[in-house]
Each structure stands twice: as structure tokens, then as C-alpha cells.
Amino acid sequence: MVENGFSSLLAVAAVSISVFARPPPSANNEDAALQRFREVWCGQDPRPNSNAYVTELVLPADCEMPLGISVDEGHVWYVSAKRGLLGSYSPAENKFNEYKIPEWPSREQPFTKISSLQMSWTVKVDKSGNVWFTDENNAIWRFNKASESFDMFKVPASYPSAMDFDTNGNIYFIGISSKSLYFGDVSKMKNQTPEGITEIPLPLNGFSGIDSQVVSSGALVVDNERKEVWVSLLAFQQKGQIFRYDIDTGKVDRTVDLPADLSSPVGAALDNSGNLWVADHGTSIFFKYDPVKENITKFVTSVASPKIYGGKTPPNAYTLPYWIASGQDGSIWFNEHFGNKIARIDTEKLTLTEYWIPSQNKNWAACPAGSATCGIANALQFTIGSNNLAWFSEQTENKIGKLDTAKQVPITVSTPDEITVAKGDSAEIKVSIDARGDFSGQMMAA
């Protein structure tokens, strides 16, 4: 691993489980509680930090708590989970515009309450240029850029979290607290109503014997080429399943039981060959499911940086890959929630490159007293634009960030042969590392 803004390694497999939680604000009086809340959720460092690949931008309003993010040809779009704003940023003009979402109850909540966050996990731009986003209060919103107006569609999904479009511009979506797939016929959907929305039940036999309250939806992606929808369900640390829904037949035609170590399938994306890539948000693992061969290949991120822990990485530290997206060149991207990185894997060469996010909030790690660097930026969502530009939100830092992968990494890593190692066996792998230009960095095998 190279600690100067990126890391590059050949992907290998690992098995691990982790539990994470949001730290609640705690204090003895109202003023102290407000100060504590702002330290945790509003960013300790108001400066836009940067490194060789990442540039940060501070949002125009205070303590916005940005989450869902997307990009079109001219703007980056994001949702403020606290302020109830749909924001846009023009890279060409270096200018922000923000639009007040008509109904956003958390906007009126005191800062010291966790309920002051109204989570909007997904932002998407349709072919007509409308901006869609989820609202945990059982709604999906559509913003018309021409008229600068909002439509709000009430949905039967509990806590809608992920959505995608089909070739006709209709939407499929899921809810974190629901166990079904939902379809929205956009031509029939009406403002302030659930009209035009159909529930598609998923088979739950695989979760028999597990408390239904802990079973939730995770990932969703539409394969428009093959007319399929992929969805995941999970019972955290207990079980994970993936379902394939055939759009033409209207039936779930495949159920994939995941191994016991992959019980948190949250993000999903498709590569150019139709393989499904999934992030497991309870480990350091991401994996590929080949629907033709019906097999799973596991990969693992690099070890979490000691900078996150103030000097030494504990043995039970995991990076928690979260959401996944595909790039225009067929690459697969994901954010490492507790790895504090945005990662890109070349699906042909199977080479993983990870880019360090320069902001860190010490309230989100067990930081030793006096540590110079510690914590994470909570880069909870991201999107891939043209030219492999990645944009991401830093929910607890009041920032969005840009990752420019056009800047060439100054090293290449290669191996002369492909080696297959059986479980329990070991093998020597010779790796060639070539540096270009004046390069200095710390290397670590993972």
C-alpha cells in the first residue's frame, strides 16, 4: 500500500466480520450536547483538503450532512440530509445552487436529535434530465430542472434506499425495512400519491427461522440489456441472498444463497460481461457473481490504514465496502466506509487501486490521545461521471469530493503468472513493482 493518496494491489481473498454503529451525541446540558453533535456530524475541519487525486469542496450551508449524490453532463447533484436541500454544483463555473425540498421534517428538528437526519441514500438523473432521490420517510422525489419544481411520490416501501431505471424510464426500487422489490410506472405516477407503483414480493424461505425484524433489503441494479433486476436481502451477520427478477416473465427466476461470511450484501453493480459485483458491508470483502457459471469469486481490500486508528491498525479492523458502481470503461468502483477510500478495480487485470480521502473526523474511530491523524470522513455515497471522474459525499464533514483518476498512478504492479491456491495451502507469488518519475512511498503487502 502506498500512503500518498492511493494504493494499488492485486486482489486476494479473505473472510472477516465486523459490527459498526453511529455514535450518538452525549452531554450533560443543551449547549454541550449541541457542541458534541456538531463535532460528530458537522465536520471538525472546515477546510477543503486535497491530495494528488482528491479535491474536496465545502458545501455552502452549515452542517448539511450530504448523502445521496449523482452527476449529469453539467452538474453534480446531492441531497442535504439535515437541511432538506437538493444541491447542485457546476464544476465549469465552480458554483453551487441549492433548492429547498418542500417537505423535510428533519429540517425543523433540533441538531441534538438523531432524528434531525432524514436519510436520502440514492440520487439518480433520468434520460430527460430530471433528478430523482429517495427519502427515508417512505417517499421518492423528482425534481424538474426546467421549472425548478418538485414532485413527491408516496411509496409502499419502508425507508426507500436504492433505485434504478429501466429502458423506458420507469423505476425499480427497494426499501431498507421492506422485503420486496417495487416497480414504478412513471406514466401513471402522480404527485403526493402512491399511484402507479406495484409491489413485487421476494421469496423469503431462505430466511426462515430468522427474526423478520432484522431482515432488510440491501442492493438493487437493473440489467437493461438482459431485462433483469438483481436484488439482495440480508440479515446482518446471519444470512445474505441475491435474487434475479425477470422483467419479461414478471417472476423471480433465481435465488443465490451467499456463503456464511457474506451476510451483508449492500451495494451491487454490473460489469460489461453481465457479472454482478457486490459489496459486503460487514467485512473487507467485495465479490463477483458469475450468473452463467453460477459461482462467486471473493476479493478483499487492502488492510485499513493505521492513519485511521492514530498509529496502529487493530487486528479486527475492516474497511466495510459499501456501495458499488460501474464506470464507462467497464471498471467497478466502490467506497470503503471505514477504509476511508474510494476504490476502483480493473475487471480484466483484476488490479485494485484505492484512493485515500484526505479528511478525517476523530469522533468516528477509537483515537488515542494526541494522535496527529485519526478517524474517517464517512464518505457514504459516490457516483461515477464522464472520464472516470468520481464524486462522493462526506456526510459528517459537510463536504463533497472529486476523485480524478486521469492522473496516472506512478507505479505499476504485475505478476508473471496466474496462480491458483487451494484453501489451506500457500504459495509464493512474485510481484513486480515499477515506479515512474520521482516517487517515494511506503509499501505494504496485503
XYZ file of C-alpha atoms in Angstrom:
446
model
C 0.000 0.000 0.000
C 1.220 3.500 -0.787
C 0.196 6.203 1.677
C 0.436 9.249 -0.594
C -3.117 9.365 -1.851
C -3.620 5.948 -3.406
C -2.795 2.299 -3.016
C -2.525 -0.451 -5.597
C -2.525 -4.197 -5.095
C -3.554 -7.464 -6.628
C -6.880 -8.562 -5.179
C -6.875 -11.595 -2.883
C -9.494 -13.286 -0.717
C -10.255 -13.013 2.999
C -13.004 -13.757 5.493
C -13.997 -11.380 8.294
C -16.997 -9.932 10.144
C -17.445 -6.564 11.824
C -20.167 -4.577 13.596
C -20.411 -0.819 13.321
C -22.690 1.804 14.783
C -23.204 5.548 14.647
C -22.008 7.234 17.852
C -24.899 9.141 19.451
C -24.282 12.600 20.871
C -23.980 12.654 24.660
C -23.636 15.610 27.017
C -24.863 16.976 30.350
C -26.554 20.114 29.091
C -28.029 21.557 25.936
C -25.028 23.664 24.934
C -22.607 20.797 25.418
C -24.940 18.446 23.547
C -25.088 20.830 20.602
C -21.317 21.183 20.564
C -20.888 17.419 20.714
C -23.408 16.867 17.913
C -21.655 19.364 15.683
C -18.271 17.751 16.341
C -19.637 14.365 15.300
C -21.889 15.341 12.400
C -20.879 18.760 11.090
C -17.159 18.387 10.447
C -14.221 19.170 12.696
C -12.147 20.545 9.836
C -13.972 23.171 7.725
C -11.133 23.378 5.193
C -11.303 21.707 1.768
C -8.450 19.207 1.939
C -6.785 17.616 -1.070
C -4.094 15.231 -2.228
C -2.713 14.263 -5.631
C -6.017 12.704 -6.723
C -8.799 14.023 -4.475
C -10.117 17.579 -4.228
C -12.731 18.488 -1.622
C -15.381 21.213 -1.721
C -17.066 22.665 1.370
C -20.834 22.998 0.964
C -22.364 26.492 1.049
C -24.677 25.939 4.051
C -23.552 24.929 7.513
C -23.863 21.285 8.599
C -25.742 19.956 5.562
C -24.915 16.273 6.153
C -24.791 15.366 2.424
C -25.584 11.795 1.454
C -27.006 10.712 -1.935
C -25.056 12.069 -4.909
C -25.206 11.839 -8.706
C -23.782 13.576 -11.754
C -25.055 14.561 -15.190
C -23.261 16.264 -18.069
C -23.033 19.636 -16.370
C -23.683 19.313 -12.649
C -23.150 17.256 -9.540
C -26.366 16.691 -7.564
C -26.593 15.863 -3.860
C -29.140 15.870 -1.031
C -28.609 17.543 2.338
C -29.932 15.079 4.929
C -30.284 17.802 7.571
C -31.160 20.995 5.715
C -33.579 19.351 3.276
C -31.845 20.808 0.228
C -31.235 19.442 -3.238
C -27.869 20.865 -4.148
C -26.139 21.230 -7.485
C -22.545 22.078 -8.222
C -21.230 23.244 -11.585
C -17.552 22.262 -11.996
C -17.258 24.547 -15.022
C -18.419 27.606 -13.071
C -17.243 26.415 -9.654
C -20.680 27.409 -8.394
C -23.255 25.901 -6.032
C -27.040 26.217 -6.263
C -29.372 24.735 -3.652
C -33.123 24.146 -3.824
C -35.343 23.776 -0.765
C -37.197 20.454 -0.754
C -40.836 21.299 0.119
C -41.366 18.681 2.838
C -38.418 17.696 5.002
C -39.434 17.245 8.679
C -35.894 16.774 9.982
C -35.127 20.336 8.882
C -37.101 21.579 11.892
C -35.618 19.120 14.387
C -33.012 20.325 16.903
C -29.449 19.480 15.978
C -29.045 17.391 19.122
C -31.511 14.733 17.941
C -30.544 11.836 15.688
C -33.976 12.323 14.071
C -32.583 15.526 12.584
C -31.090 13.321 9.873
C -33.521 12.406 7.102
C -31.559 9.953 5.013
C -31.589 10.124 1.222
C -29.342 7.320 0.044
C -29.801 7.454 -3.725
C -29.853 10.267 -6.288
C -30.364 9.442 -9.992
C -30.752 11.538 -13.150
C -33.138 10.155 -15.792
C -32.861 10.460 -19.580
C -34.994 13.614 -19.539
C -32.656 15.298 -17.081
C -34.984 15.037 -14.081
C -33.282 14.431 -10.749
C -34.775 11.642 -8.610
C -33.911 10.911 -4.987
C -35.086 8.655 -2.182
C -36.481 9.891 1.129
C -36.484 7.626 4.181
C -39.975 8.926 5.046
C -41.470 6.491 2.513
C -41.209 8.801 -0.470
C -39.362 9.257 -3.751
C -38.895 12.759 -5.148
C -38.474 14.078 -8.690
C -37.009 17.500 -9.460
C -37.717 19.157 -12.799
C -34.699 21.311 -13.630
C -36.533 23.414 -16.214
C -39.343 24.503 -13.886
C -37.319 24.089 -10.677
C -40.278 22.214 -9.190
C -40.609 19.054 -7.100
C -42.963 16.081 -7.253
C -43.204 13.763 -4.251
C -44.428 10.203 -4.741
C -45.595 8.290 -1.695
C -44.341 4.721 -1.847
C -45.272 1.492 -0.030
C -41.609 0.663 0.559
C -40.469 1.305 4.108
C -37.382 3.541 4.105
C -36.671 3.578 0.330
C -32.950 3.360 -0.226
C -31.956 2.245 -3.739
C -33.497 2.702 -7.190
C -32.654 2.277 -10.856
C -34.298 2.947 -14.229
C -35.331 0.567 -16.985
C -35.046 1.403 -20.692
C -38.477 3.077 -20.653
C -37.578 5.424 -17.827
C -39.631 3.538 -15.250
C -38.135 2.863 -11.836
C -37.425 -0.174 -9.710
C -36.691 0.448 -6.049
C -36.355 -1.183 -2.642
C -36.675 -0.072 0.978
C -34.271 -0.884 3.778
C -37.103 -2.023 6.056
C -39.024 -3.799 3.292
C -38.553 -7.269 1.855
C -39.962 -6.700 -1.626
C -38.998 -5.211 -4.961
C -41.144 -2.308 -6.206
C -41.896 -1.058 -9.718
C -42.999 2.457 -10.586
C -44.702 3.125 -13.924
C -43.670 6.751 -14.318
C -46.509 7.498 -16.770
C -49.037 6.569 -14.067
C -47.309 8.012 -11.006
C -48.990 11.099 -9.530
C -47.707 13.747 -7.162
C -48.498 13.119 -3.471
C -49.921 9.634 -4.159
C -48.710 6.013 -4.445
C -50.466 5.555 -7.806
C -48.568 3.674 -10.485
C -46.467 1.687 -8.009
C -46.581 -2.119 -7.805
C -45.096 -4.391 -5.153
C -43.169 -7.466 -6.322
C -42.804 -9.929 -3.398
C -39.490 -11.719 -2.990
C -39.241 -15.329 -1.764
C -38.321 -15.348 1.922
C -37.977 -19.089 2.518
C -34.233 -18.742 2.950
C -34.732 -16.512 5.993
C -36.964 -18.976 7.799
C -36.156 -19.049 11.495
C -34.599 -15.571 11.453
C -36.393 -12.688 13.162
C -38.158 -10.830 10.343
C -37.299 -7.518 12.004
C -33.623 -7.980 11.164
C -34.191 -8.941 7.515
C -33.755 -5.964 5.194
C -33.166 -5.041 1.577
C -29.629 -4.254 0.505
C -28.739 -3.832 -3.160
C -30.575 -3.233 -6.427
C -29.401 -2.903 -10.024
C -31.287 -3.158 -13.331
C -29.667 -5.049 -16.219
C -31.429 -3.422 -19.174
C -29.504 -5.470 -21.733
C -30.800 -8.750 -20.335
C -34.063 -7.352 -18.919
C -33.280 -8.450 -15.387
C -33.291 -6.863 -11.949
C -30.888 -8.004 -9.243
C -31.841 -7.511 -5.592
C -30.252 -8.583 -2.319
C -31.743 -9.278 1.101
C -29.768 -9.690 4.286
C -29.974 -10.476 7.960
C -26.814 -8.791 9.210
C -24.215 -11.308 10.436
C -26.672 -14.143 9.805
C -27.561 -14.594 6.134
C -27.455 -12.985 2.704
C -29.298 -13.836 -0.519
C -29.397 -12.438 -4.048
C -32.464 -12.632 -6.296
C -32.817 -12.246 -10.052
C -36.133 -10.904 -11.322
C -37.032 -11.494 -14.987
C -38.760 -8.380 -16.323
C -40.460 -10.162 -19.245
C -41.953 -13.017 -17.212
C -42.544 -10.973 -14.073
C -41.021 -13.701 -11.914
C -38.055 -14.197 -9.624
C -36.212 -16.913 -11.542
C -33.069 -17.307 -9.443
C -32.146 -17.247 -5.773
C -28.474 -17.237 -4.788
C -27.555 -18.347 -1.270
C -24.438 -16.492 -0.189
C -21.687 -18.070 1.932
C -21.922 -17.505 5.677
C -19.145 -14.893 5.584
C -21.086 -12.731 3.095
C -24.090 -11.755 5.185
C -24.177 -8.022 4.371
C -24.623 -7.621 0.571
C -25.425 -3.914 0.277
C -24.085 -2.387 -2.964
C -24.353 -4.008 -6.410
C -23.315 -3.192 -9.979
C -22.865 -4.988 -13.301
C -19.728 -5.156 -15.406
C -19.672 -5.235 -19.218
C -19.926 -9.041 -19.231
C -23.053 -9.148 -17.105
C -21.272 -10.263 -13.939
C -22.729 -8.950 -10.706
C -20.325 -7.227 -8.301
C -21.441 -6.850 -4.698
C -20.022 -5.085 -1.637
C -20.248 -6.814 1.733
C -20.667 -4.103 4.338
C -19.764 -6.308 7.295
C -16.244 -7.287 6.191
C -13.432 -6.125 3.913
C -14.787 -8.288 1.089
C -16.341 -7.471 -2.254
C -17.242 -10.259 -4.645
C -18.211 -11.160 -8.197
C -21.119 -13.428 -9.018
C -20.991 -15.004 -12.482
C -24.630 -15.744 -13.469
C -23.533 -18.109 -16.260
C -21.155 -20.265 -14.231
C -23.160 -19.574 -11.067
C -20.045 -19.132 -8.968
C -18.727 -16.490 -6.582
C -15.213 -15.028 -6.574
C -14.211 -13.124 -3.449
C -11.787 -10.212 -3.294
C -10.578 -8.163 -0.375
C -9.430 -4.585 0.064
C -6.071 -3.637 1.497
C -5.721 -3.584 5.275
C -7.262 -0.497 6.873
C -4.683 2.276 7.141
C -3.072 2.848 10.557
C -3.825 6.546 9.995
C -7.483 5.744 10.764
C -6.551 4.484 14.224
C -3.922 7.019 15.169
C -0.890 4.852 14.514
C -1.690 1.135 14.634
C -4.358 -0.882 12.848
C -6.104 -3.290 15.253
C -6.380 -6.951 14.191
C -10.178 -6.815 13.907
C -10.269 -3.736 11.657
C -12.333 -3.957 8.469
C -12.812 -1.476 5.656
C -16.564 -2.096 5.115
C -17.051 -1.777 1.338
C -20.436 -0.104 0.926
C -21.897 0.835 -2.465
C -20.718 -0.199 -5.927
C -20.966 1.437 -9.362
C -19.682 0.667 -12.848
C -17.533 3.034 -14.889
C -17.886 3.746 -18.595
C -14.762 1.680 -19.272
C -16.175 -1.403 -17.547
C -14.307 -0.842 -14.297
C -16.035 -1.384 -10.957
C -15.918 1.205 -8.184
C -16.861 1.156 -4.517
C -16.474 3.247 -1.394
C -14.720 1.860 1.668
C -16.778 3.205 4.542
C -14.215 2.518 7.263
C -11.250 2.277 4.918
C -11.693 5.994 4.136
C -11.051 5.374 0.441
C -12.688 5.231 -2.963
C -11.589 2.101 -4.820
C -11.537 1.036 -8.462
C -10.933 -2.486 -9.764
C -9.925 -3.242 -13.334
C -12.167 -6.232 -14.050
C -9.841 -7.551 -16.761
C -6.500 -7.317 -14.958
C -8.076 -7.731 -11.506
C -5.960 -4.900 -10.155
C -7.414 -2.810 -7.364
C -6.450 0.845 -6.894
C -7.582 2.646 -3.750
C -7.591 6.429 -3.292
C -7.258 7.939 0.163
C -9.774 10.602 1.247
C -7.820 13.441 2.911
C -10.379 14.442 5.587
C -10.703 12.574 8.890
C -13.089 13.012 11.822
C -11.666 11.680 15.083
C -15.122 11.079 16.525
C -15.551 8.059 14.256
C -12.671 5.891 15.483
C -11.089 4.868 18.771
C -8.380 7.506 18.588
C -5.559 7.607 21.147
C -5.000 10.907 22.904
C -2.788 13.274 20.968
C -2.914 11.330 17.702
C -1.981 13.505 14.734
C -4.258 11.684 12.294
C -7.247 9.530 13.167
C -10.812 8.850 12.042
C -12.742 8.758 8.786
C -14.685 11.177 6.589
C -17.808 8.998 6.294
C -17.826 9.010 2.504
C -21.136 7.136 2.449
C -22.127 7.583 -1.202
C -20.461 8.249 -4.533
C -21.123 8.421 -8.259
C -19.075 7.989 -11.433
C -19.219 10.630 -14.158
C -17.572 11.036 -17.531
C -13.834 10.432 -17.939
C -13.890 8.268 -14.799
C -14.337 11.265 -12.523
C -15.747 10.068 -9.210
C -17.743 12.349 -6.922
C -18.550 11.446 -3.328
C -20.272 12.883 -0.275
C -18.704 13.188 3.171
C -21.747 13.120 5.404
C -20.091 14.122 8.660
C -17.676 16.677 7.140
C -20.083 18.987 5.247
C -18.167 18.359 2.030
C -18.303 16.664 -1.322
C -15.181 15.409 -3.044
C -13.874 14.818 -6.557
C -11.527 11.979 -7.479
C -9.632 12.405 -10.749
C -8.290 9.070 -11.973
C -6.961 10.622 -15.179
C -3.892 11.445 -13.118
C -1.674 8.451 -13.641
C -0.627 6.366 -10.662
C 3.206 6.483 -10.512
C 3.658 2.728 -10.103
C 2.555 -0.461 -11.845
C 2.139 -3.843 -10.184
C 2.278 -7.078 -12.150
C 2.778 -10.812 -11.727
C 4.257 -13.165 -14.343
C 1.719 -15.938 -13.857
C -1.775 -16.672 -12.658
C -1.649 -18.846 -9.538
C -4.470 -20.901 -8.053
C -4.108 -21.724 -4.363
C -6.386 -24.264 -2.704
C -7.964 -23.368 0.611
C -5.492 -24.028 3.402
C -2.482 -24.115 1.076
C 0.129 -21.429 0.483
C 2.241 -20.355 -2.460
C 4.983 -17.886 -3.295
C 3.855 -15.083 -5.600
C 6.485 -12.935 -7.260
C 5.297 -9.381 -7.781
C 6.995 -6.772 -9.970
C 6.600 -3.132 -8.938
C 7.772 -0.442 -11.339
C 7.904 3.226 -10.359
C 7.841 6.159 -12.758
C 9.441 9.508 -12.112
C 10.487 10.812 -8.707
C 8.440 8.537 -6.479
C 8.749 7.876 -2.757
C 6.251 5.825 -0.787
C 5.775 3.195 1.876
C 4.923 -0.247 0.501
C 2.980 -2.889 2.375
C 1.782 -6.303 1.220
C -1.856 -7.137 1.874
